Short mmCIF file of C-alpha atoms and ligand atoms in Angstrom, two decimals:
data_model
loop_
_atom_site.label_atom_id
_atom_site.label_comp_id
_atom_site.label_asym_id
_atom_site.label_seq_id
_atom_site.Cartn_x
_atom_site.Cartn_y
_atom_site.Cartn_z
CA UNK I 210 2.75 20.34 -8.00
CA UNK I 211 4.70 22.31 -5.63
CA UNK I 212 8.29 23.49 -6.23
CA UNK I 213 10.98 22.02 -3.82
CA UNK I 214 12.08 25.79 -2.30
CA UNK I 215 8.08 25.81 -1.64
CA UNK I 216 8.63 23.37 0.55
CA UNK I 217 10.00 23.90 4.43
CA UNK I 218 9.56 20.59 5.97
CA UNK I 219 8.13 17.51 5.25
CA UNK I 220 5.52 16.20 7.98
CA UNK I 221 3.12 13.29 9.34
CA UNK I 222 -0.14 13.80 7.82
CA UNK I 223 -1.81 10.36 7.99
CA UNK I 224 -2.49 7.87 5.04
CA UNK I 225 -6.12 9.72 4.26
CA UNK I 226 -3.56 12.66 3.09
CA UNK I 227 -3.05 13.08 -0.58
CA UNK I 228 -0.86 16.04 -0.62
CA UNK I 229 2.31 14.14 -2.11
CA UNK I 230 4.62 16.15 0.38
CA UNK I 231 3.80 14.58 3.71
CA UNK I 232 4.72 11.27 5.37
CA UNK I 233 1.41 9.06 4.87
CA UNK I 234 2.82 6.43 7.22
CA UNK I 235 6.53 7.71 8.56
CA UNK I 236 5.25 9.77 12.21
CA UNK I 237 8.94 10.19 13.49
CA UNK I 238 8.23 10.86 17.57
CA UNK I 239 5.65 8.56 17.33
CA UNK I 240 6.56 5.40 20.32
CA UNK I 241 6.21 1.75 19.21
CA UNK I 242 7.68 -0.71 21.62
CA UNK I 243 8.76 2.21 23.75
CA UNK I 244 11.27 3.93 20.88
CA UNK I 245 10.31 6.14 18.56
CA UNK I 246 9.76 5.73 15.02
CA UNK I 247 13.08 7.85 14.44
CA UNK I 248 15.23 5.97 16.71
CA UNK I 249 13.89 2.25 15.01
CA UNK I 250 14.52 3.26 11.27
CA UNK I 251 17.66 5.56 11.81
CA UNK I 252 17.21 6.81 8.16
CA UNK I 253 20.26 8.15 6.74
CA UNK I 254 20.81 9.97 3.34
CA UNK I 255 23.34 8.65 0.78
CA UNK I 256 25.69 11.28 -0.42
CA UNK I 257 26.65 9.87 -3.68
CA UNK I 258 22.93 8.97 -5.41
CA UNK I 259 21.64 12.36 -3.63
CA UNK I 260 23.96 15.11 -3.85
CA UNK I 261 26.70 13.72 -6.55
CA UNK I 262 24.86 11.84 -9.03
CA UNK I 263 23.32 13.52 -11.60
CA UNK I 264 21.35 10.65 -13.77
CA UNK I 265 24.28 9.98 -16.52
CA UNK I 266 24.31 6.76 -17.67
CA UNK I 267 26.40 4.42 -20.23
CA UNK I 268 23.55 6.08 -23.27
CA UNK I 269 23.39 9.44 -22.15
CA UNK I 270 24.13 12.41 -19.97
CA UNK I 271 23.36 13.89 -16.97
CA UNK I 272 19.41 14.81 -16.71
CA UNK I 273 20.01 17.30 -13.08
CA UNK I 274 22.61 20.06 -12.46
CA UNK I 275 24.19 19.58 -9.14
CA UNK I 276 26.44 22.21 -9.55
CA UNK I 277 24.32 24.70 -7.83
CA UNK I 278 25.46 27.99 -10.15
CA UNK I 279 29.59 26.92 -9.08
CA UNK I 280 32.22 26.42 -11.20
CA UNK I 281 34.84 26.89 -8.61
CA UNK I 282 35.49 23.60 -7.54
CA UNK I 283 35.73 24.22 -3.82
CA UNK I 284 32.84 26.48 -4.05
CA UNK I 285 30.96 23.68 -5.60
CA UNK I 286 31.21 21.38 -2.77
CA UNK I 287 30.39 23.84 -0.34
CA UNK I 288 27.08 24.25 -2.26
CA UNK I 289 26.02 21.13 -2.78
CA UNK I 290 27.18 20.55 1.33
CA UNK I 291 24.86 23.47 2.29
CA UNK I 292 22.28 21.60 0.06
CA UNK I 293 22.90 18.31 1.78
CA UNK I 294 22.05 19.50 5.02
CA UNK I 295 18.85 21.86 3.94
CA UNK I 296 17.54 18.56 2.32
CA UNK I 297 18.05 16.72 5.27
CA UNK I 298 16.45 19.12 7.64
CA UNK I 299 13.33 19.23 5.12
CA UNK I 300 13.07 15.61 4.94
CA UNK I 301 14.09 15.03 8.37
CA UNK I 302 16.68 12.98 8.02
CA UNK I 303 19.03 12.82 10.75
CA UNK I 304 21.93 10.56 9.18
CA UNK I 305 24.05 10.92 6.40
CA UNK I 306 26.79 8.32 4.51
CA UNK I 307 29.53 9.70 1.82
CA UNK I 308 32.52 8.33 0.45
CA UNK I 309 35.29 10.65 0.03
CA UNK I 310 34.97 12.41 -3.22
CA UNK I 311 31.46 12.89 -2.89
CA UNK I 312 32.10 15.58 -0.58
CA UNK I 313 35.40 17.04 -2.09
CA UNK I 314 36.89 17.99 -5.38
CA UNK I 315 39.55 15.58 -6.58
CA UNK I 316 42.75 17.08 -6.86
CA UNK I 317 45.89 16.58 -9.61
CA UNK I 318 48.08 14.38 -7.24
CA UNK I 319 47.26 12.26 -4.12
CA UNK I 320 48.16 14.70 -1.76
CA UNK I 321 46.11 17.90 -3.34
CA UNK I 322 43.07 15.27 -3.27
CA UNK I 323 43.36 14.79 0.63
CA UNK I 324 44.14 18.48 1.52
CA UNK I 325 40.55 19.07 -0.59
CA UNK I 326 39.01 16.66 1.28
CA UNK I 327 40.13 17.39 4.74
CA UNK I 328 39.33 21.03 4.02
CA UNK I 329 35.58 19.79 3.46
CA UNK I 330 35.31 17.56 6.12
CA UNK I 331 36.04 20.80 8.23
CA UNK I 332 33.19 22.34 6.32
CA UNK I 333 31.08 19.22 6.58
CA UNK I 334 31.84 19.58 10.14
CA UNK I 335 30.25 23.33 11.43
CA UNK I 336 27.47 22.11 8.81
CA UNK I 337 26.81 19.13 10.58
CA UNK I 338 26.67 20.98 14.56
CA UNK I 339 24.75 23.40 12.90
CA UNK I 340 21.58 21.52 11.22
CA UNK I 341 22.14 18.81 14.46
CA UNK I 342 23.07 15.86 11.81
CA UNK I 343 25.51 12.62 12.68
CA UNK I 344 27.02 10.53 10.76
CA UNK I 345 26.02 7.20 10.33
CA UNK I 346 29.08 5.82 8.11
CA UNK I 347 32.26 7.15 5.95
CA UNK I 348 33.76 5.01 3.07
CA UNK I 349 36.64 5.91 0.63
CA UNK I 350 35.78 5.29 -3.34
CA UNK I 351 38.38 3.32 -4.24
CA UNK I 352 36.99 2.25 -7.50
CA UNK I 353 36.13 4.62 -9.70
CA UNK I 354 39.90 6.48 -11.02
CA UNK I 355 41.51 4.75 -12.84
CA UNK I 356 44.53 3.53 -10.80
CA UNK I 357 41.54 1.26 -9.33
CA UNK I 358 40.99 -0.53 -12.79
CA UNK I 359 42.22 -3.67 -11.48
CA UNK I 360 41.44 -3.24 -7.88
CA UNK I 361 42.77 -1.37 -4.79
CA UNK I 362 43.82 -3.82 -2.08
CA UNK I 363 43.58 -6.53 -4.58
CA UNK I 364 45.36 -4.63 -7.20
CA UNK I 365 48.25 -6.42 -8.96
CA UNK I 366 50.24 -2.54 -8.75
CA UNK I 367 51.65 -2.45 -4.77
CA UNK I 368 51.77 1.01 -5.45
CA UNK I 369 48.11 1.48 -6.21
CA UNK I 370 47.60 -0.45 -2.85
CA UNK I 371 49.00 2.07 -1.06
CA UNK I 372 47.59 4.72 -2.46
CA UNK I 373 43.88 2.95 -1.55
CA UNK I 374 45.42 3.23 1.80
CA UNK I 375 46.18 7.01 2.15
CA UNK I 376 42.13 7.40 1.26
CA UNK I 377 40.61 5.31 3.74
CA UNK I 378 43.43 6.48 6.32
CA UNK I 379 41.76 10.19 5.68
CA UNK I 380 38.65 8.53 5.92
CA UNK I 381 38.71 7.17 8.97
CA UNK I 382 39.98 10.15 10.52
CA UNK I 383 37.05 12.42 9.11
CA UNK I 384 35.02 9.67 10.77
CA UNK I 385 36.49 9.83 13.69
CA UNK I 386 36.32 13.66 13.67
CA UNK I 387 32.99 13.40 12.55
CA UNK I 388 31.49 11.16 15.44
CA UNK I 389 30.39 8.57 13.24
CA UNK I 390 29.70 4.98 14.48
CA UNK I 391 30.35 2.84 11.49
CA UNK I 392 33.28 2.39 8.60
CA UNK I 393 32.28 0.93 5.41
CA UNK I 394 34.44 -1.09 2.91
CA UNK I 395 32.22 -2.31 -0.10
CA UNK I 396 34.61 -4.18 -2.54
CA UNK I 397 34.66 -1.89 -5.32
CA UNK I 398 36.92 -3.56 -7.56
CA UNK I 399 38.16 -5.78 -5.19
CA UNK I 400 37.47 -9.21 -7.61
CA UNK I 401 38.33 -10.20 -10.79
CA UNK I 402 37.50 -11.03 -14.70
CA UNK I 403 39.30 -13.88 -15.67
CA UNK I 404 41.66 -16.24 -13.66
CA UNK I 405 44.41 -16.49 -16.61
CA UNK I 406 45.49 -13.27 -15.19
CA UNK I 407 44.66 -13.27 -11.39
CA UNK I 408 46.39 -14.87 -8.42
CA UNK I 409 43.00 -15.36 -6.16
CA UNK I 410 44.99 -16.58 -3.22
CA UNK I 411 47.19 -13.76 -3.32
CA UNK I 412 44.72 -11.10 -3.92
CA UNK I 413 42.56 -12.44 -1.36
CA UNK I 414 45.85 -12.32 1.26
CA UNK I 415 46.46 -8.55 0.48
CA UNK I 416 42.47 -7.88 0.99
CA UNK I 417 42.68 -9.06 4.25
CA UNK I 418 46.40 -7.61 4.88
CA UNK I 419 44.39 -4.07 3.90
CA UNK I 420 41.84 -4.83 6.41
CA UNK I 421 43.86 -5.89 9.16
CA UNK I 422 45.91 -2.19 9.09
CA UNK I 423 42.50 -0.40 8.88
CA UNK I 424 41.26 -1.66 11.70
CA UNK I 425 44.22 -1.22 13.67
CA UNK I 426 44.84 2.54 12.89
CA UNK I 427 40.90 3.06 13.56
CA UNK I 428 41.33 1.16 16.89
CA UNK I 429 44.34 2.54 17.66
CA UNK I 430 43.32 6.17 16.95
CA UNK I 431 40.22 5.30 19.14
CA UNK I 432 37.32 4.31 16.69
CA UNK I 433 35.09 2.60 18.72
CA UNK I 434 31.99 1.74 16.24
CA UNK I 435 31.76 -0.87 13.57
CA UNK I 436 33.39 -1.62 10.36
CA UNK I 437 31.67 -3.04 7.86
CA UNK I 438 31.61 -5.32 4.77
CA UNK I 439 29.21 -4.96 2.07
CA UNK I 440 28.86 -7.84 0.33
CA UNK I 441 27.80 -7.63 -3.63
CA UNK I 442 28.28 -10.58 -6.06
CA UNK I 443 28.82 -8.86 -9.48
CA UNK I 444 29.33 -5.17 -10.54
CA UNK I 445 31.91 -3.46 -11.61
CA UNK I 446 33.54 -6.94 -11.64
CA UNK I 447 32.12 -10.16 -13.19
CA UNK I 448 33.11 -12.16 -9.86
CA UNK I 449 33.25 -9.85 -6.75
CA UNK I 450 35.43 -11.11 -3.50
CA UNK I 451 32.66 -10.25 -1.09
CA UNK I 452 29.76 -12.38 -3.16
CA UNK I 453 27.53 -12.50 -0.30
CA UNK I 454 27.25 -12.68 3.62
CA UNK I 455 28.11 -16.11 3.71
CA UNK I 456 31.47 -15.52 1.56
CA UNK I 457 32.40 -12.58 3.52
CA UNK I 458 32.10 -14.48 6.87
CA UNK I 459 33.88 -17.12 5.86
CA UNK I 460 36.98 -14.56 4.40
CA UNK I 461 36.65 -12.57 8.06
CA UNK I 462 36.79 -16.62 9.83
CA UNK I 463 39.95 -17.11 8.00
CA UNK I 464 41.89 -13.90 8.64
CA UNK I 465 40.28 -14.03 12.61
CA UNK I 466 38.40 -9.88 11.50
CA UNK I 467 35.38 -11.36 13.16
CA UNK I 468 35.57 -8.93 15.99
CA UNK I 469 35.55 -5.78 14.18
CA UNK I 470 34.03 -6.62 11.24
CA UNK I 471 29.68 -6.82 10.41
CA UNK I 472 27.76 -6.71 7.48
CA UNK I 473 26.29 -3.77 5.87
CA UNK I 474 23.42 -5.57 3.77
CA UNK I 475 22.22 -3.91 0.42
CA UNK I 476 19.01 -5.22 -0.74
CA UNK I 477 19.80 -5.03 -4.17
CA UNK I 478 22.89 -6.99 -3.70
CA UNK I 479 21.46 -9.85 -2.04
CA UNK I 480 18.60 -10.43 -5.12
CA UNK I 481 21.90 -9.97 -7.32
CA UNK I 482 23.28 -12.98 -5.39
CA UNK I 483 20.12 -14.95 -5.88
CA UNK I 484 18.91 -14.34 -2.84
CA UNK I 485 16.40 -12.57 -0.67
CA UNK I 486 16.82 -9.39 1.23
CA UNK I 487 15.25 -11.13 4.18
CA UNK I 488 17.93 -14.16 3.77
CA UNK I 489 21.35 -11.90 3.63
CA UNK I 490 19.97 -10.45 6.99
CA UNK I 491 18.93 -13.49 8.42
CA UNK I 492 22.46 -14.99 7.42
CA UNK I 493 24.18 -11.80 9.45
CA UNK I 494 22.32 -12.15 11.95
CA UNK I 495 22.45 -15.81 12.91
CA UNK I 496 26.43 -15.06 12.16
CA UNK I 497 26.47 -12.22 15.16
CA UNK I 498 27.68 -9.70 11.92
CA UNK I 499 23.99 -7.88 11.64
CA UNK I 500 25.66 -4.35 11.35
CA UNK I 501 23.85 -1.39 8.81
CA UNK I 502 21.77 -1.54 5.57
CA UNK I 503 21.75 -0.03 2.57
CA UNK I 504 17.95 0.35 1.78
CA UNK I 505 16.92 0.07 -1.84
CA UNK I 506 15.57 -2.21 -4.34
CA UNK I 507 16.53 -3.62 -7.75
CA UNK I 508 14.49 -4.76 -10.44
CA UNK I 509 14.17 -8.21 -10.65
CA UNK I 510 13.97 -8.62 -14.31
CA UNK I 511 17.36 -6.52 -15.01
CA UNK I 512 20.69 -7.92 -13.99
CA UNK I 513 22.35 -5.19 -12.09
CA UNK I 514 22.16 -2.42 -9.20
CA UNK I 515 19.15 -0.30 -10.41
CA UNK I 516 19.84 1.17 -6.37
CA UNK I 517 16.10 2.16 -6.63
CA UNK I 518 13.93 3.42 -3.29
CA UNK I 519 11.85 1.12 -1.65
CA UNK I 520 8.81 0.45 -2.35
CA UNK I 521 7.97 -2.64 -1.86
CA UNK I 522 5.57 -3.30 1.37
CA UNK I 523 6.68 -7.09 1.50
CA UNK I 524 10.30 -6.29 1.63
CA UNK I 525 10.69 -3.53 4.42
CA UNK I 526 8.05 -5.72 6.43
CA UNK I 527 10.20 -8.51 6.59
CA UNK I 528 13.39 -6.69 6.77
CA UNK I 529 12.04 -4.78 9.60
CA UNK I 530 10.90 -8.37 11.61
CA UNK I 531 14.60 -9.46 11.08
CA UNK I 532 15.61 -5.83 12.31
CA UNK I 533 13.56 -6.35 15.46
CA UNK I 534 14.49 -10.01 16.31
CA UNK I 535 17.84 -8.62 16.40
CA UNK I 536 17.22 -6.30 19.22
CA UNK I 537 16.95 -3.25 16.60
CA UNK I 538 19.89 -0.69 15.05
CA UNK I 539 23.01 -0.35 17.64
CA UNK I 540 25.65 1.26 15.24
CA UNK I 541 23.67 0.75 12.19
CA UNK I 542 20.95 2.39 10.09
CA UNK I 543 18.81 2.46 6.94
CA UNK I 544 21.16 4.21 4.37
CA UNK I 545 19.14 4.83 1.39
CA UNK I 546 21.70 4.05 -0.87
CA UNK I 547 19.26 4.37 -3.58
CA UNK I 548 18.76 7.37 -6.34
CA UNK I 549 15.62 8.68 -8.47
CA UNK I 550 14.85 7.38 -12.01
CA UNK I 551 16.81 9.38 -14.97
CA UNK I 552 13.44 11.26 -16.06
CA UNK I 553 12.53 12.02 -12.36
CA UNK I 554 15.25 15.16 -12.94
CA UNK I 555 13.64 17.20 -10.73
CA UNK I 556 14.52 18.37 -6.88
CA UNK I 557 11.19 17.57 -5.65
CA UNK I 558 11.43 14.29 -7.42
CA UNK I 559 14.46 13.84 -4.65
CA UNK I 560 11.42 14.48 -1.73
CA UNK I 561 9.12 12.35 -3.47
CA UNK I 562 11.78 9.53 -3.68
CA UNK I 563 12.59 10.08 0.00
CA UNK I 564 9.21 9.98 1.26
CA UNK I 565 8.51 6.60 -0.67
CA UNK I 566 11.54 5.07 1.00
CA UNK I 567 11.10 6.62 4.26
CA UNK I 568 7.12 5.79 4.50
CA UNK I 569 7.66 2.03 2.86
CA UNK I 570 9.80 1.54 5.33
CA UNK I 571 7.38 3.12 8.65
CA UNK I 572 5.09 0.97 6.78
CA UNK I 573 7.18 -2.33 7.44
CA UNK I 574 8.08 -1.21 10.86
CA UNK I 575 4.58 -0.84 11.59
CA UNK I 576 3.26 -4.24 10.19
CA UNK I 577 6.48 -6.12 11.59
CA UNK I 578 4.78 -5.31 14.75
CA UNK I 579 1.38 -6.07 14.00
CA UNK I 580 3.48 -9.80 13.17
CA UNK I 581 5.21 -10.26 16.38
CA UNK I 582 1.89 -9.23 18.08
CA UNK I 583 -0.35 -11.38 16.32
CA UNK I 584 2.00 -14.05 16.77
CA UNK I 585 0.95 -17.21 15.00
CA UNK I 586 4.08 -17.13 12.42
CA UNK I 587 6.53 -16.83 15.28
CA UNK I 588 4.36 -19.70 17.42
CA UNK I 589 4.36 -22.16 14.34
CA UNK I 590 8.29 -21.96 13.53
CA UNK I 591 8.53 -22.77 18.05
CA UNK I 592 6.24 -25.69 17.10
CA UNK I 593 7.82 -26.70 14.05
CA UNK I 594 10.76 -27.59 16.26
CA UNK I 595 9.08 -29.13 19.36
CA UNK I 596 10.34 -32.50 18.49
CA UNK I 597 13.92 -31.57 19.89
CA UNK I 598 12.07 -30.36 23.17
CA UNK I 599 12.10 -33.94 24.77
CA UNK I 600 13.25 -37.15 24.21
CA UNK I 601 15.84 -38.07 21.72
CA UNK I 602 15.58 -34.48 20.48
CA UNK I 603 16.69 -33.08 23.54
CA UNK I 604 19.35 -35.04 24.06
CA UNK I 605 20.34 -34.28 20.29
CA UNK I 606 20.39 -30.25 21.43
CA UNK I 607 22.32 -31.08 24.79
CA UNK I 608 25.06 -33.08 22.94
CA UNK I 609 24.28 -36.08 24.83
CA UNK I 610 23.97 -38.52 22.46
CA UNK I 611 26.32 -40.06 19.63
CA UNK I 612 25.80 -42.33 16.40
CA UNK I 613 25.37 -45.41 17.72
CA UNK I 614 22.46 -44.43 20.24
CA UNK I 615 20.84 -42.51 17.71
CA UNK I 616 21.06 -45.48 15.59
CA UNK I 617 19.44 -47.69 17.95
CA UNK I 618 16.75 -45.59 18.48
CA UNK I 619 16.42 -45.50 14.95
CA UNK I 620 16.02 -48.88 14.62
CA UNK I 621 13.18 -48.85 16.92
CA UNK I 622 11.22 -46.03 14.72
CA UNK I 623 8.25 -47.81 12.41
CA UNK I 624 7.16 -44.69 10.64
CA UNK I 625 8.12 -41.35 11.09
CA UNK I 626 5.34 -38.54 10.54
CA UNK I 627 6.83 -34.99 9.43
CA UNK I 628 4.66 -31.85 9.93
CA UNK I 629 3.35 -29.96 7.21
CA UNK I 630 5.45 -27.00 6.48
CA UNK I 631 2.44 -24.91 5.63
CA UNK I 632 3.97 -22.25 3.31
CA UNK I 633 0.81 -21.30 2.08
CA UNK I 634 -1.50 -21.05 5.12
CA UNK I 635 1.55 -18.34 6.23
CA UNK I 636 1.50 -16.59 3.48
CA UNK I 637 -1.70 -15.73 3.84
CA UNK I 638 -1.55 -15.24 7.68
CA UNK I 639 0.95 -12.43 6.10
CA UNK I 640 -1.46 -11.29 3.55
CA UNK I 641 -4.02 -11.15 6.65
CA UNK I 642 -1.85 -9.18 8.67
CA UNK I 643 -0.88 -6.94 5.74
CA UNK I 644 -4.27 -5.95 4.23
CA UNK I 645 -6.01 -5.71 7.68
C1 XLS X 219 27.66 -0.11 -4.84
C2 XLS X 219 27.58 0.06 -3.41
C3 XLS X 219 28.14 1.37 -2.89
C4 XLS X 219 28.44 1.25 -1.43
C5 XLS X 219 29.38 2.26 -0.89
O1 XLS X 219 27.00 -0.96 -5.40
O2 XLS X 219 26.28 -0.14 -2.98
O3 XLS X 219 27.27 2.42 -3.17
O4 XLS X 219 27.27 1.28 -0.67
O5 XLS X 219 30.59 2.23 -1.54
NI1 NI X 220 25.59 0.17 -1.02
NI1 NI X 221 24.95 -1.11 -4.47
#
């Protein structure tokens, strides 16, 4: 197999192609529904899993060397930026997502940290002109030192909280300086292990008192895309604040954040929640809170955020029919917030990965369509309702009836025969669709 410097840019060959370095489905000017394939998916490369991570885990260490021949720390990250930017331009990726130290060393005291990373986000920035990148979202890791051991905005330590605050302050100002159109805040630590030492109400208070000054200074210093939530039910913490969609929008209801605030929706988190990928999104968007997504997928027989790249057909189709029914990406994207297996230690294994995700996900774009145009799923759910067309029903939709009509009626009813729901004769429909 081809080395990764072999390789200059990664292009639409057509399923039929077998050489592993082209996209098989993924044709990026290509129109469908009068926008480009590029413009639908609005892929975006995760910073962390891509250029940070280099396959350690809890049994062993790293299995790739990110440090690109630098032991200079500054020189480092201006290494692995330059890399960032070549990999996106071979993979042609046009977004990219970070949280603050993966693009800057950490320094010994709060300040030294932000004068490192507001040196690279200077860096990040002529990089980012040059290679004609944008950013699709900026968040500050406020989990992993240990001051965040017991939380950031939810830490018991005040002083901790502000600290957490001086990050995402510098973060939203790289953002801003950076043109990007979304702000992320994914809990972190931002939950608890055991109530015998944890004032919820309180906690959950200071979350949304953290929140509340974010937004303003973003708003204030003239952020005009979306903030998001990224709701995750377990991991680091045994019960996370932000569980799921549902959770979150009822935390934003009570603290009135519903204005700024949508979801960004990690696949892997929602089958971590017990639920669907399809369902979190559906749940956003019938909440008006559909915002980004974090594109990956977890393995459903482990318990926790394998973050691996998509590859399952099923999944990005119907992610990509919820996608479209929402009118498409406004501020939002497909981050693949996803990373290649420990033995896959190699850079090309980083292309392979990317053209999996990227071409899994062309793939669902492409038969989402084929769904909407075929059009029997989306005519049987219309029919499945057509009771509350006329009648009763109607009136029931129009709010013009009450109990005790509806209870007359009722009384007048002899039998009542309920469609069948016809799971199975859609799933195949799907399959039919699918495997054309
Ligand atoms: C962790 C999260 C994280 C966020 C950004 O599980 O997915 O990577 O996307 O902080
Ligand atoms: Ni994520
Ligand atoms: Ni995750």
């Amino acid at each position: 197999m081809q080395k990764y410097n072999d390789i200059k840019k990664i292009t639409y060959a057509g399923k039929q192609s077998t050489d592993p370095f082209t996209f098989k489905y993924y044709n990026p000017e290509e129109k469908i529904d009068g926008k480009t394939m590029k413009d639908h998916l609005k892929f975006a490369m995760s910073y962390w899993h891509t250029i940070a991570a280099e396959g350690a885990d809890m049994f062993g260490s790293g299995t790739m060397d990110k440090s690109f021949g630098k032991t200079d720390p500054l020189e480092m990250f201006k290494a692995k930026a330059d890399f960032a930017f070549e990999l996106m331009d071979k993979l042609d990726i046009e977004y990219y997502c970070f949280h603050d130290v993966d693009i800057a060393p950490e320094g010994n005291s709060v300040k030294e940290s932000i004068d490192y990373f507001n040196t690279m986000v200077d860096y990040v920035y002529e990089l980012q002109k040059k290679h004609n990148k944008k950013l699709l979202w900026a968040t500050a890791n406020n989990f992993s030192a240990p001051k965040f051991m017991a939380g950031a905005a939810t830490s018991p330590n005040a002083d901790v909280f502000a600290v957490a605050a001086a990050k995402v302050k510098a973060c939203i100002d790289a953002t801003i300086k950076l043109g990007g159109t979304g702000y992320v805040f994914w809990g972190g630590r931002e939950g608890y292990e055991t109530l015998l030492n944890t004032d919820m109400g309180f906690e959950l208070d200071n979350l949304a008192r953290f929140l509340t000054m974010a937004r303003d200074y973003g708003r204030a210093k003239g952020f005009k895309g979306d903030f998001y939530i990224e709701p995750k039910p377990k991991e680091p913490t045994k019960h996370q604040y932000d569980f799921d969609v549902a959770t979150c929008m009822n935390f934003l209801r009570k603290y009135n954040l519903t204005e700024d605030f949508k979801m960004n929706v990690e696949a892997n988190h929602a089958t971590l929640a017990g639920h669907t990928f399809n369902h979190e999104l559906r749940s956003a968007i019938v909440n008006d809170a559909f915002g980004s997504i974090d594109a990956n997928q977890g393995d459903l027989l482990l318990g926790w955020d394998t973050d691996q790249f998509p590859t399952n057909v099923y999944d990005t189709t119907l992610c990509m029919l919820e996608v479209i029914n929402a009118g498409g990406f406004t501020n939002g994207g497909l981050n693949f917030d996803a990373k290649t297996r420990r033995p896959s230690n190699t850079l090309e294994d980083i292309l392979l990965a990317y053209i999996a995700g990227m071409d899994t996900f062309a793939l669902g774009l492409r038969l989402a369509y084929d769904i909407k145009a075929d059009g029997r799923i989306d005519e049987f759910v219309k029919n499945r309702y057509a009771s509350y067309n006329s009648g009763i029903g109607k009136k029931i939709v129009a709010n013009q009836t009450n109990l005790e009509e509806l209870a007359d009626y009722a009384l007048n009813i002899e039998d009542v025969d309920v469609e069948s729901g016809r799971q199975e004769y859609l799933e195949t429909i799907l399959n039919n669709i699918m495997f054309k």
